[in-house]
Coordinates of C-alpha atoms in Angstrom, one line a residue:
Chain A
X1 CA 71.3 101.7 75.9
X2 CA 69.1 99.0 75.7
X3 CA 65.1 98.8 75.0
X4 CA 62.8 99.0 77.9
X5 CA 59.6 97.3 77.7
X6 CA 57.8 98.9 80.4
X7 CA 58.8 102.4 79.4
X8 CA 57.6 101.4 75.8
X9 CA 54.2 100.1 76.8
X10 CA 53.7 103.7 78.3
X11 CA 54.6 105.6 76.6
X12 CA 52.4 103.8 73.9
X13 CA 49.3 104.0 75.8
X14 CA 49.9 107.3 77.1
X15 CA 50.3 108.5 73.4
X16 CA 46.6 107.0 72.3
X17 CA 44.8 107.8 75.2
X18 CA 46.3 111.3 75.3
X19 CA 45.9 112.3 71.5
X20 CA 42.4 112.6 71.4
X21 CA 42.0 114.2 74.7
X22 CA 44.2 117.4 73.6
X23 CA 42.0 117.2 70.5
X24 CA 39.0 117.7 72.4
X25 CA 40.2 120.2 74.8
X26 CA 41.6 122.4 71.5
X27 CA 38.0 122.4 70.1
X28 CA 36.6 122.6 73.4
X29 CA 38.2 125.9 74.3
X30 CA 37.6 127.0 71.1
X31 CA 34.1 127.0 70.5
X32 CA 34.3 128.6 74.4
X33 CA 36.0 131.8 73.2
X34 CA 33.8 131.6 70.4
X35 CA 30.9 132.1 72.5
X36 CA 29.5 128.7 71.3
X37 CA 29.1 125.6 73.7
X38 CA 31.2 123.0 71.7
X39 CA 31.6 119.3 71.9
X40 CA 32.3 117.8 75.1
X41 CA 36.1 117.2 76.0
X42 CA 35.4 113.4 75.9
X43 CA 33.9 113.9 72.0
X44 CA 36.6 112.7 70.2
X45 CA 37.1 109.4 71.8
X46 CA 33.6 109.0 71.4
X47 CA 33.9 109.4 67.5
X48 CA 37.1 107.3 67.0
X49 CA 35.2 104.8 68.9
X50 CA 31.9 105.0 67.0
X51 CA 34.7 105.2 63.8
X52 CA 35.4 102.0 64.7
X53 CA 32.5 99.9 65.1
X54 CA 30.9 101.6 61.9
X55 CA 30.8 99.7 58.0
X56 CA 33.3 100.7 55.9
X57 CA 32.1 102.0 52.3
X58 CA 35.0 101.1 49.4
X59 CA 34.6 102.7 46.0
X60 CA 35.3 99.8 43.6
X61 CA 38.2 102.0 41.7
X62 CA 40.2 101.9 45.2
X63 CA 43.5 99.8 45.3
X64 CA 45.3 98.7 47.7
X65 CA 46.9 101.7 48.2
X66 CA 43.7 103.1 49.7
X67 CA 43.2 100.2 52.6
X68 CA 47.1 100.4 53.3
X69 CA 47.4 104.0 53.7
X70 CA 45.5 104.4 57.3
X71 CA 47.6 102.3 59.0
X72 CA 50.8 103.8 57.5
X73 CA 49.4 107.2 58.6
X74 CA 48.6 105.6 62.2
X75 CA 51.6 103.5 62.5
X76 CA 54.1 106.3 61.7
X77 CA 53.2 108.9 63.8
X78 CA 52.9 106.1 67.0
X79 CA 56.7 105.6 65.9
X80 CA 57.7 109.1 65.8
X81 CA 55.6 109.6 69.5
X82 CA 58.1 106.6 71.0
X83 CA 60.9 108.4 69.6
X84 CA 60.4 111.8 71.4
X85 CA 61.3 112.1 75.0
X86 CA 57.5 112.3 76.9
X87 CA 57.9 112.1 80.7
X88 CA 61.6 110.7 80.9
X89 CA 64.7 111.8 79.0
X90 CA 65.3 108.8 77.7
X91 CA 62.5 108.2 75.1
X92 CA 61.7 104.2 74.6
X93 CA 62.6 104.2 70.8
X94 CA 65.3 106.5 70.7
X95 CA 68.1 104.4 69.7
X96 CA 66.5 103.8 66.7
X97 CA 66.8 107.3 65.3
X98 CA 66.9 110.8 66.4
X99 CA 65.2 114.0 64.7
X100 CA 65.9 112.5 61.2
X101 CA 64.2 109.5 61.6
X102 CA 61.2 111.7 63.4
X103 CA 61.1 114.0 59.9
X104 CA 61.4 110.8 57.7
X105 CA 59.0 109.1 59.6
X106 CA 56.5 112.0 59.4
X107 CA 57.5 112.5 55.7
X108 CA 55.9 109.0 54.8
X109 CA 53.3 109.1 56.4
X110 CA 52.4 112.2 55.1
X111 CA 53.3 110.4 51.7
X112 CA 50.6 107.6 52.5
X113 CA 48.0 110.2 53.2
X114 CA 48.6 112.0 49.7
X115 CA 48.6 108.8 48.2
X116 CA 45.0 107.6 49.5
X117 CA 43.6 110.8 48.3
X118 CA 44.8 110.0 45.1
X119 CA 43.8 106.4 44.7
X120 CA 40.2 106.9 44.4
X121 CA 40.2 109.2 41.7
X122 CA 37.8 111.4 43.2
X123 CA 38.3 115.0 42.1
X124 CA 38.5 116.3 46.1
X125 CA 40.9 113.6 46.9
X126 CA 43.6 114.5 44.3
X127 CA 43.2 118.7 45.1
X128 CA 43.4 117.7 49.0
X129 CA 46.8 115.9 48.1
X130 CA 48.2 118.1 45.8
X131 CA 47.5 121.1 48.1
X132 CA 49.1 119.4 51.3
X133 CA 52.1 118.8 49.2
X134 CA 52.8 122.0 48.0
X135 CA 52.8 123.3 51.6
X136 CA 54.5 120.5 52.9
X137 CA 57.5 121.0 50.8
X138 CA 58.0 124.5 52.4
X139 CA 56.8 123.2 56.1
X140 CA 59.0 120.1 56.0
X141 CA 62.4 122.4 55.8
X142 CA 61.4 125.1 58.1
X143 CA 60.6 122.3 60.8
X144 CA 64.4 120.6 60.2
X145 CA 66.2 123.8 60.0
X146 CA 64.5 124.5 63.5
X147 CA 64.9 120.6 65.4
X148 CA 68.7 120.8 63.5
X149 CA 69.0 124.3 65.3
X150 CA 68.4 122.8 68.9
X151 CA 70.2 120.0 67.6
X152 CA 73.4 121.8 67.1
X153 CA 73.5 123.6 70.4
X154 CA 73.1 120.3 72.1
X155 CA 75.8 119.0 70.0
X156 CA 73.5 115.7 69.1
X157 CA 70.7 114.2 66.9
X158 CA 69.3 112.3 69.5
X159 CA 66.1 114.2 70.8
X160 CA 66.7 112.4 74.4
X161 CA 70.4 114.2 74.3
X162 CA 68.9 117.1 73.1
X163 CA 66.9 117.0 75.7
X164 CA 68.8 116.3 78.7
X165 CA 71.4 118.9 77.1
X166 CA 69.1 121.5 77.5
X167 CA 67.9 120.6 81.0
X168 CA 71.6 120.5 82.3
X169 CA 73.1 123.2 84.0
X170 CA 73.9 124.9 80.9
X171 CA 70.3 125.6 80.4
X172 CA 69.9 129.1 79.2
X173 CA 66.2 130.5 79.2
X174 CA 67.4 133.3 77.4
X175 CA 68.6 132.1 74.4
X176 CA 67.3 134.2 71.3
X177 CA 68.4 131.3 68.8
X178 CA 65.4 129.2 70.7
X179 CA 63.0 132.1 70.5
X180 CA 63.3 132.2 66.7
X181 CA 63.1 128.5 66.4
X182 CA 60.4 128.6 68.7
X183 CA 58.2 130.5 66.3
X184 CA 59.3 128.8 63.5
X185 CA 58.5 125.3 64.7
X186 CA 54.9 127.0 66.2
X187 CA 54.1 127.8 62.5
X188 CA 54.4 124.6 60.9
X189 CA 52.7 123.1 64.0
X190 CA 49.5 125.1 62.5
X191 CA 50.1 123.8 59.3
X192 CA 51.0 120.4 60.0
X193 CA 47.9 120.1 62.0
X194 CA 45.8 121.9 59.9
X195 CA 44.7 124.4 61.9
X196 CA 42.9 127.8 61.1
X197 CA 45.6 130.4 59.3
X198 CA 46.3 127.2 57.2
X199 CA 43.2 124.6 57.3
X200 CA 39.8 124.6 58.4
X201 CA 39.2 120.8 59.2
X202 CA 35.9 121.9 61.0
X203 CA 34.3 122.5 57.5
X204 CA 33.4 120.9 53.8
X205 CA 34.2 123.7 52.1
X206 CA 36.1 122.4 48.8
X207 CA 37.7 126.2 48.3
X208 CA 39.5 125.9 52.4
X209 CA 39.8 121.7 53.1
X210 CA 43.5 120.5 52.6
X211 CA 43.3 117.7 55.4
X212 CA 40.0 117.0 55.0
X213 CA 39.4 116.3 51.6
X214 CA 42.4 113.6 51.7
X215 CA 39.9 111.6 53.9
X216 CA 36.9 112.1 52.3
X217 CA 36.8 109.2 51.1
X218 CA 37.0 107.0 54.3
X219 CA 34.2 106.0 56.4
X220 CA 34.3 103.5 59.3
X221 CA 37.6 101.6 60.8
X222 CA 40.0 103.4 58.0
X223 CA 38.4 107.3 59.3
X224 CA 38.8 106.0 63.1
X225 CA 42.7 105.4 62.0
X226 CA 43.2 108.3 60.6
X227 CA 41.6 110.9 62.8
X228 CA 43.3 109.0 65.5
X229 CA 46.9 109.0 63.8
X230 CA 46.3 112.2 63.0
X231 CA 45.8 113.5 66.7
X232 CA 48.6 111.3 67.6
X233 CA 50.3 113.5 64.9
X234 CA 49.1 116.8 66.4
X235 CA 50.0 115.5 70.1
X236 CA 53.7 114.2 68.9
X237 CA 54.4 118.0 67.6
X238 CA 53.2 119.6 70.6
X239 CA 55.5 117.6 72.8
X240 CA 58.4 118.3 71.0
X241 CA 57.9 122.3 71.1
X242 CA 57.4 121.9 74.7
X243 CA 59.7 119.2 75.7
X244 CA 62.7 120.2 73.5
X245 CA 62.1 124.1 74.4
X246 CA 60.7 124.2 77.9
X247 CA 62.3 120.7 79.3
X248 CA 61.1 122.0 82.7
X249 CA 60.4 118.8 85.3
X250 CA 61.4 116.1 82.9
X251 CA 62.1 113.1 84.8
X252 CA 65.8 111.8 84.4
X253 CA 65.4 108.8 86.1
X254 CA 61.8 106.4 86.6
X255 CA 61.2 106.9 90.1
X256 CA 57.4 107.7 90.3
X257 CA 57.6 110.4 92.0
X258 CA 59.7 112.1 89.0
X259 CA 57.1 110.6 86.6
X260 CA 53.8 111.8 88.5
X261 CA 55.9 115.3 88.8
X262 CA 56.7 115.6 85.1
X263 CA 53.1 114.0 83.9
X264 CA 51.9 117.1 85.5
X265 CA 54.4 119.6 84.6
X266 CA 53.7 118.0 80.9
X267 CA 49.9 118.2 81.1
X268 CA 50.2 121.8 82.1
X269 CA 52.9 122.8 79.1
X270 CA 50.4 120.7 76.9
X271 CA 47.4 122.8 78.1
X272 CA 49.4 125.9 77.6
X273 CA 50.1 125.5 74.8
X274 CA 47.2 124.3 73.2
X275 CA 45.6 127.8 74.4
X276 CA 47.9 129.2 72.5
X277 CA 46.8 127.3 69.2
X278 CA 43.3 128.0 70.1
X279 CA 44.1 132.0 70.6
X280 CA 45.5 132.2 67.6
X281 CA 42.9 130.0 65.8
X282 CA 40.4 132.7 67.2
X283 CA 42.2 135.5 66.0
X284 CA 43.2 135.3 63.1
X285 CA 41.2 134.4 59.5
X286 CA 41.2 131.9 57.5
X287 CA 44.1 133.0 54.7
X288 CA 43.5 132.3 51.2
X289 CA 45.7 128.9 49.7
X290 CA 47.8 130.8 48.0
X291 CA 48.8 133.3 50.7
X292 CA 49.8 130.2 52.9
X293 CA 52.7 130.0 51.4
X294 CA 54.0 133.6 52.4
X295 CA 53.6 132.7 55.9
X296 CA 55.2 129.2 55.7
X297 CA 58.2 130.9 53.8
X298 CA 58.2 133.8 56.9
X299 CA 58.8 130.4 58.9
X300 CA 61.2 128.9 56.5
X301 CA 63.1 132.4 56.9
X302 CA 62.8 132.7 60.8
X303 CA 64.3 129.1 61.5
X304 CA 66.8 130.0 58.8
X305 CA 68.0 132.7 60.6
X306 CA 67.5 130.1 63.9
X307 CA 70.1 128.2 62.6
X308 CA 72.3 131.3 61.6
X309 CA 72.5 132.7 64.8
X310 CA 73.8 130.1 66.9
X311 CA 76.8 130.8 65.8
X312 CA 76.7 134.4 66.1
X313 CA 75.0 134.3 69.3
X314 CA 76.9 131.7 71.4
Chain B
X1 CA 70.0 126.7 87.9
X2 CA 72.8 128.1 88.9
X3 CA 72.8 132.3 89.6
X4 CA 74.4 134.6 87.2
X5 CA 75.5 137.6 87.2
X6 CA 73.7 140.3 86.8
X7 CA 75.9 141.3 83.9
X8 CA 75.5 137.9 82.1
X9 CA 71.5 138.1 83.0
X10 CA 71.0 141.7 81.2
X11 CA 73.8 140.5 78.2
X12 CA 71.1 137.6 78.0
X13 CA 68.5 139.5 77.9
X14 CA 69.6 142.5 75.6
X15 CA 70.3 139.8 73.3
X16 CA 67.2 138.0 73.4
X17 CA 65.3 141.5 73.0
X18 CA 67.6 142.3 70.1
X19 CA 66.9 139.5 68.5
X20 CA 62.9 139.6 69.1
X21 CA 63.4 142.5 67.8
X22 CA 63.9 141.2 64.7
X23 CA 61.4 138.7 64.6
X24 CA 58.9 142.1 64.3
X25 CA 61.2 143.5 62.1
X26 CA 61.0 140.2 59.9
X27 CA 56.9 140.2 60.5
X28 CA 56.8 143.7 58.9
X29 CA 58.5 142.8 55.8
X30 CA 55.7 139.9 55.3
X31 CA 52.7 141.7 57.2
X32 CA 50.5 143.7 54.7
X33 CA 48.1 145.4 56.7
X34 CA 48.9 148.8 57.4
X35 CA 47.6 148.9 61.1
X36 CA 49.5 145.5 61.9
X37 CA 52.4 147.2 60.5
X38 CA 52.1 150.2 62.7
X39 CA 51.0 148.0 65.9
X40 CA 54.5 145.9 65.1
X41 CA 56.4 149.0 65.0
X42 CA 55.3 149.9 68.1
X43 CA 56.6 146.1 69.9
X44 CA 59.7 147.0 68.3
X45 CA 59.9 150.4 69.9
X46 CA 58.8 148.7 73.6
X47 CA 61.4 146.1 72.7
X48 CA 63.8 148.8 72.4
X49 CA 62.9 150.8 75.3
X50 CA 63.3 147.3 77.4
X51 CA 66.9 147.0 76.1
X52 CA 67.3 150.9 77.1
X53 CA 66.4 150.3 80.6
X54 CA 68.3 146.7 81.0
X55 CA 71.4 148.9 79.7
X56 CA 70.6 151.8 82.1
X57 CA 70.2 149.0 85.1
X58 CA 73.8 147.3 84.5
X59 CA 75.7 150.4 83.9
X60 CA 74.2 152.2 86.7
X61 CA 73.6 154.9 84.1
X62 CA 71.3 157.2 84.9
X63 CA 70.9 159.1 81.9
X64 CA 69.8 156.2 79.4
X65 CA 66.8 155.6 81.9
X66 CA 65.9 159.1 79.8
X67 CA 66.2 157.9 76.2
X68 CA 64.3 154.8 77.9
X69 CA 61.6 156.7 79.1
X70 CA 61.6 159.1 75.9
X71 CA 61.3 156.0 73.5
X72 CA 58.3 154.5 75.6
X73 CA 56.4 158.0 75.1
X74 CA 57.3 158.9 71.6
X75 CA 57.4 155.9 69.7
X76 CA 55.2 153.4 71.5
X77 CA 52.7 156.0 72.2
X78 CA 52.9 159.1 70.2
X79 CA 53.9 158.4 66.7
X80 CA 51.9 155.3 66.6
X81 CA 49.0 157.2 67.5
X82 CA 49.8 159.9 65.1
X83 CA 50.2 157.5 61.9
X84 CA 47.0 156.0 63.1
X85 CA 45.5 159.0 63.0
X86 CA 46.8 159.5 59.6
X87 CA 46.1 156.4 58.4
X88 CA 41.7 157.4 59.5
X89 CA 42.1 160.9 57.8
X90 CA 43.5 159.8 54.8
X91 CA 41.1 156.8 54.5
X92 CA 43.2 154.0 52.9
X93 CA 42.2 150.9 54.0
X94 CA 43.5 148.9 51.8
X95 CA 46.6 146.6 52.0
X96 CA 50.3 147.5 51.1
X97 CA 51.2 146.4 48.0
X98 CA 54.9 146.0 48.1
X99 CA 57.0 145.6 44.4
X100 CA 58.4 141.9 45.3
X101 CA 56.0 139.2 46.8
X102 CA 56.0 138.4 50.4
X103 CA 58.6 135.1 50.5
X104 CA 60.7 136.4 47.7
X105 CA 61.2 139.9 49.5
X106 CA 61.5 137.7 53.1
X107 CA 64.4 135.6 51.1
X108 CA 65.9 138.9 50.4
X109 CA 65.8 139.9 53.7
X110 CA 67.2 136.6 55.1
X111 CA 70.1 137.8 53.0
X112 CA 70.3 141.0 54.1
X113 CA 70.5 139.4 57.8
X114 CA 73.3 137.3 56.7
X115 CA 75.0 140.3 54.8
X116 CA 74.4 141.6 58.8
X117 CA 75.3 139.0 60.0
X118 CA 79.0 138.8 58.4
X119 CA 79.4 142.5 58.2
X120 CA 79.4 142.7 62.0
X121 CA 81.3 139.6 62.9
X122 CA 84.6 141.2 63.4
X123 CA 82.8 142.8 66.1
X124 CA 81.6 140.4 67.9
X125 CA 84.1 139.3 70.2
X126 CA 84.1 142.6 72.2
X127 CA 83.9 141.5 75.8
X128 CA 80.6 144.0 76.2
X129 CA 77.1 143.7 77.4
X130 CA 74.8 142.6 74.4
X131 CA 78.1 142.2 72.1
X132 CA 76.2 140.8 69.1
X133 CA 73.6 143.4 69.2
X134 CA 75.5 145.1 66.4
X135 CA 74.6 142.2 63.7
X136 CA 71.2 142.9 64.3
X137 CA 71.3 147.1 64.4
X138 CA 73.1 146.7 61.2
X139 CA 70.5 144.3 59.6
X140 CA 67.8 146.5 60.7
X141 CA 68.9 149.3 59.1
X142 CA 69.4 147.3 55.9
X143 CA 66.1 145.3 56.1
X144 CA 64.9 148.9 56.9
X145 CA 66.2 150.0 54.1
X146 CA 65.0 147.5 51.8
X147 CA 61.4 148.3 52.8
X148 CA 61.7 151.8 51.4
X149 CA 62.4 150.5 48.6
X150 CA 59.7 147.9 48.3
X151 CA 57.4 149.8 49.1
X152 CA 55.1 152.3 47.3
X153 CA 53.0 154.0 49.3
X154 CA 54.1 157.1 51.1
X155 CA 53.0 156.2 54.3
X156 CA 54.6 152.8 54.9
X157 CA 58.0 154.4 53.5
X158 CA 57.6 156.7 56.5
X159 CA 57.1 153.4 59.0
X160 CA 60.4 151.7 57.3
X161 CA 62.4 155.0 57.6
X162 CA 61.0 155.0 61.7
X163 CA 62.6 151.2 61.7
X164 CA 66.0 152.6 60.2
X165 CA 65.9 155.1 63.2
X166 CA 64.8 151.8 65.6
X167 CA 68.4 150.1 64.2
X168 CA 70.6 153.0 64.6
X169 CA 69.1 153.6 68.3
X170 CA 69.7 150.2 69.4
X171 CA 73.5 150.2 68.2
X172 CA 73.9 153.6 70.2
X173 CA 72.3 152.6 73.3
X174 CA 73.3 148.2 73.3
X175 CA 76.7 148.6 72.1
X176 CA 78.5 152.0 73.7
X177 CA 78.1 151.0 76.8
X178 CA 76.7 153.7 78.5
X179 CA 75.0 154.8 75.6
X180 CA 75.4 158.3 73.5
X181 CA 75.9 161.7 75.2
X182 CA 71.8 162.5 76.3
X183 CA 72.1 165.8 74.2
X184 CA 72.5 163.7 71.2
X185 CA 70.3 161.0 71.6
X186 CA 67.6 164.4 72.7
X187 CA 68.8 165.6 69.0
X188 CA 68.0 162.3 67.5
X189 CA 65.2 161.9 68.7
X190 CA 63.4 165.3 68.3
X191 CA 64.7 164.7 65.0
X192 CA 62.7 161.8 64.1
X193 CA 59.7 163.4 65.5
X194 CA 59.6 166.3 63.9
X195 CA 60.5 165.0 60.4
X196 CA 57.9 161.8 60.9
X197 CA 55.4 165.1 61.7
X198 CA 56.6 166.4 58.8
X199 CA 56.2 163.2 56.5
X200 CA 52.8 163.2 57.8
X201 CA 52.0 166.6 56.4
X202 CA 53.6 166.0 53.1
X203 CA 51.8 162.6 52.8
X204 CA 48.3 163.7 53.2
X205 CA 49.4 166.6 50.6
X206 CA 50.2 164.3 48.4
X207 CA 47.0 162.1 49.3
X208 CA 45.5 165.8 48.2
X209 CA 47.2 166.5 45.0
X210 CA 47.6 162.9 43.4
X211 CA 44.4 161.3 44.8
X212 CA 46.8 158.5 45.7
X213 CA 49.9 157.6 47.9
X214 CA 51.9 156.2 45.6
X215 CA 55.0 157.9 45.6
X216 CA 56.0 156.1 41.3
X217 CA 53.4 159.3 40.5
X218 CA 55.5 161.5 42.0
X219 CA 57.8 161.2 38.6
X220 CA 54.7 163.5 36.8
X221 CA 55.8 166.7 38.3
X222 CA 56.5 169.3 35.8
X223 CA 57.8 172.7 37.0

């Protein structure tokens, strides 16, 4: 098992130039069914872009802490994205770590982000924090009990085994222990990237913001990192419900035909199931903070019971 | 992909219905809206109609194609329909308000699907189709059972006494394998419809008399 550098360069670039692009198709499609016209696909690039060539604006209590943090957030979630299997089985950084590196990795960065809302003292900041702490301390175990789940039936950590365990020709489509981890993993996928039954990041609203009032303090270079890292974030979640549960058309070798057939196959799971985040972002309200927690607990329970049944149902 | 059998195929899929099954089960206990909570009893009522025909297909049995059939008409269509109706007349739009909080009464029920879970496991190994369908009867009659009691209002103890019904159907028609005799699943079933007709007359009586649903006032009878 050795490190490849070509595989690592693209899966690299495929991760930033694809992030923002599943962004802007989510709000896209959204503002569609909403009968509104919406920003163009190509918006988000745009903004990271304008992000970047802006002035930054520093309050003068900020430490260090608060200039750190962005590239923490940006830099951990590019880790975890080489460390999930994209377009081959075998994903570039895999031998550093398998799902519990990805949940550690996504646990400090997550850290960082609290920590910069904090370090201004501004009164948002700290409620933004505090509020994306208390839910991730019910997300975080309801996404491991549901990766360990898959982990167990593949008999393996490592999301590239886990991966090419499921795609053998064991590969059951049927298996109810997936279905429940499925809609476990879907669940803290809307909260982890704020979306609508959890977090509104379309508005300033002080009662609704979790994710946004951790940034409002940033302007310029630091906002471009951390909207970026944050799609990044939101793309690296997506691909593991779709590439760990659906590991249709993976390529198992680098021949480019495999990879052209599997960039497709993964660009069409991707849109699916982005429609499926925007369906649900349609239909359903906004629920109040302190009803989030019933519903992250209903996914707590559900990959729970993931995790109970594989070894009833095997 | 290799092909399987057609008996490994519909064990598969029983299962996997079974188990979704649950899932709605699981998304009653949490859900507070009372037309959600009819709307998910009726999934759970198709889901159990799906596993009555993927039965009545392996077993070549002709007769569970009936209780198939029956369960499509009656509980995905007509008693949804009726509670919805009930729900209209009596005009209660508010929410459920259950006696435990939604994730402590979802832990409980995670227990009670263990408590299924190990109560059944003897069982399991039976070389049948759907052979671990019996955890999850069993867990729906105890989750079902758990939402009676958590439950105050008159009409949503009907609903969890319809998903009790829901648990003991699916261990008659997954687990003996060609299902029960047709006359009793017939008795069964009129049964349940009759006494959920019933329930729906006694609840908007005691809409009438109390002004409320909540069956705690009950205790202020005096003969």
């Amino acid at each position: 098992m050795n490190l490849d550098p070509l595989a690592l360069l693209l899966q690299t670039a495929l991760l930033l130039l694809l992030a923002p692009l599943v962004s802007g198709v989510i709000k896209n499609w959204k503002a569609k069914l909403q009968n509104r016209r919406g920003p163009r696909i190509w918006q988000v690039y745009s903004d990271v872009l304008k992000f970047l060539r802006k002035d930054m604006v520093i309050s003068e209590h900020a430490s260090w802490v608060f200039s750190f943090a962005p590239y923490a957030v940006f830099i951990t979630s590019l880790l975890v994205g080489l460390m999930v299997p994209m377009l081959t089985t075998q994903a570039p950084l895999s031998l550093f770590g398998g799902a519990l590196a990805v949940i550690g990795l996504l646990a400090l960065g997550r850290f960082a982000l609290a920590l910069a809302g904090l370090d201004p003292g501004s009164a948002f900041g700290g409620m933004g924090s505090s509020r994306e702490m208390t839910l991730s301390a019910i997300a975080e175990p309801a996404m491991m009990l549901s990766i360990f789940t898959v982990a167990i039936t593949a008999g393996s950590t490592d999301l590239s085994q886990i991966v090419q365990a499921t795609q053998g020709p064991t590969w059951k489509l049927l298996n109810p222990t997936h279905a429940l981890a499925f809609a476990a993993l879907f669940i803290v996928l809307l909260a982890e990237t704020g979306r609508i039954p959890v977090d509104n990041p379309a508005t300033h609203l002080e009662l609704t913001m979790i994710h946004e009032a951790m940034l409002l303090e940033y302007s310029g270079r630091y906002l471009a990192f951390m909207e970026w890292g944050a799609s990044i974030k939101q793309l690296v979640l997506m691909t593991l419900l779709v590439n760990v549960f659906f590991p249709i058309g993976i390529a198992s070798e680098a021949t480019p035909a495999a990879l052209g057939l599997s960039l497709l196959l993964y660009g069409l799971k991707l849109l699916a199931l982005s429609a499926a985040v925007v369906l649900v972002e349609t239909t359903n309200a906004k629920l109040r903070l302190f009803r989030v927690p019933d519903l992250l607990s209903a996914a707590f329970v559900l990959a729970t019971l993931a995790l109970l049944s594989t070894f009833l149902f095997q | 992909m290799n092909l399987l059998s057609t008996i490994e195929i519909s064990s598969q899929l029983v299962t996997l219905m079974a188990a979704l099954m649950l899932v709605v089960q699981l998304l009653m206990v949490v859900q507070r809206m009372l037309f959600t909570n009819i709307r998910l009893f009726a999934i759970q009522s198709l889901l159990l109609a799906g596993i009555a025909t993927v039965v009545a297909y392996a077993h070549h049995a002709g007769h569970v194609y009936i209780v198939a059939v029956l369960t499509f008409i009656g509980k995905v269509l007509f008693l949804p329909w009726l509670l919805n109706r009930l729900v209209r007349r009596i005009q209660i739009h508010q929410e459920i308000e259950p006696l435990l909080n939604a994730p402590a009464s979802m832990l409980v029920c995670g227990g009670l699907t263990l408590l299924g879970y190990v109560v059944a496991r003897p069982f399991t190994s039976l070389e049948r189709l759907g052979n671990n369908t019996l955890a999850v009867a069993i867990t729906l009659l105890l989750t079902g059972f758990f939402l009676m009691i958590n439950r105050r209002k008159a009409i949503t103890q009907v609903l969890a006494l319809l998903t009790i019904e829901n648990g003991v159907m699916l261990a008659a028609v997954a687990l003996t394998s060609y299902g029960m005799p047709l006359v009793v699943e017939l008795g069964i079933f009129f049964d349940v419809m009759v006494a959920v007709m019933v329930l729906g007359i006694l609840v908007y009586r005691i809409r009438e008399s109390f002004a409320s649903m909540d069956t705690s006032k009950l205790n202020q009878l005096k003969g």
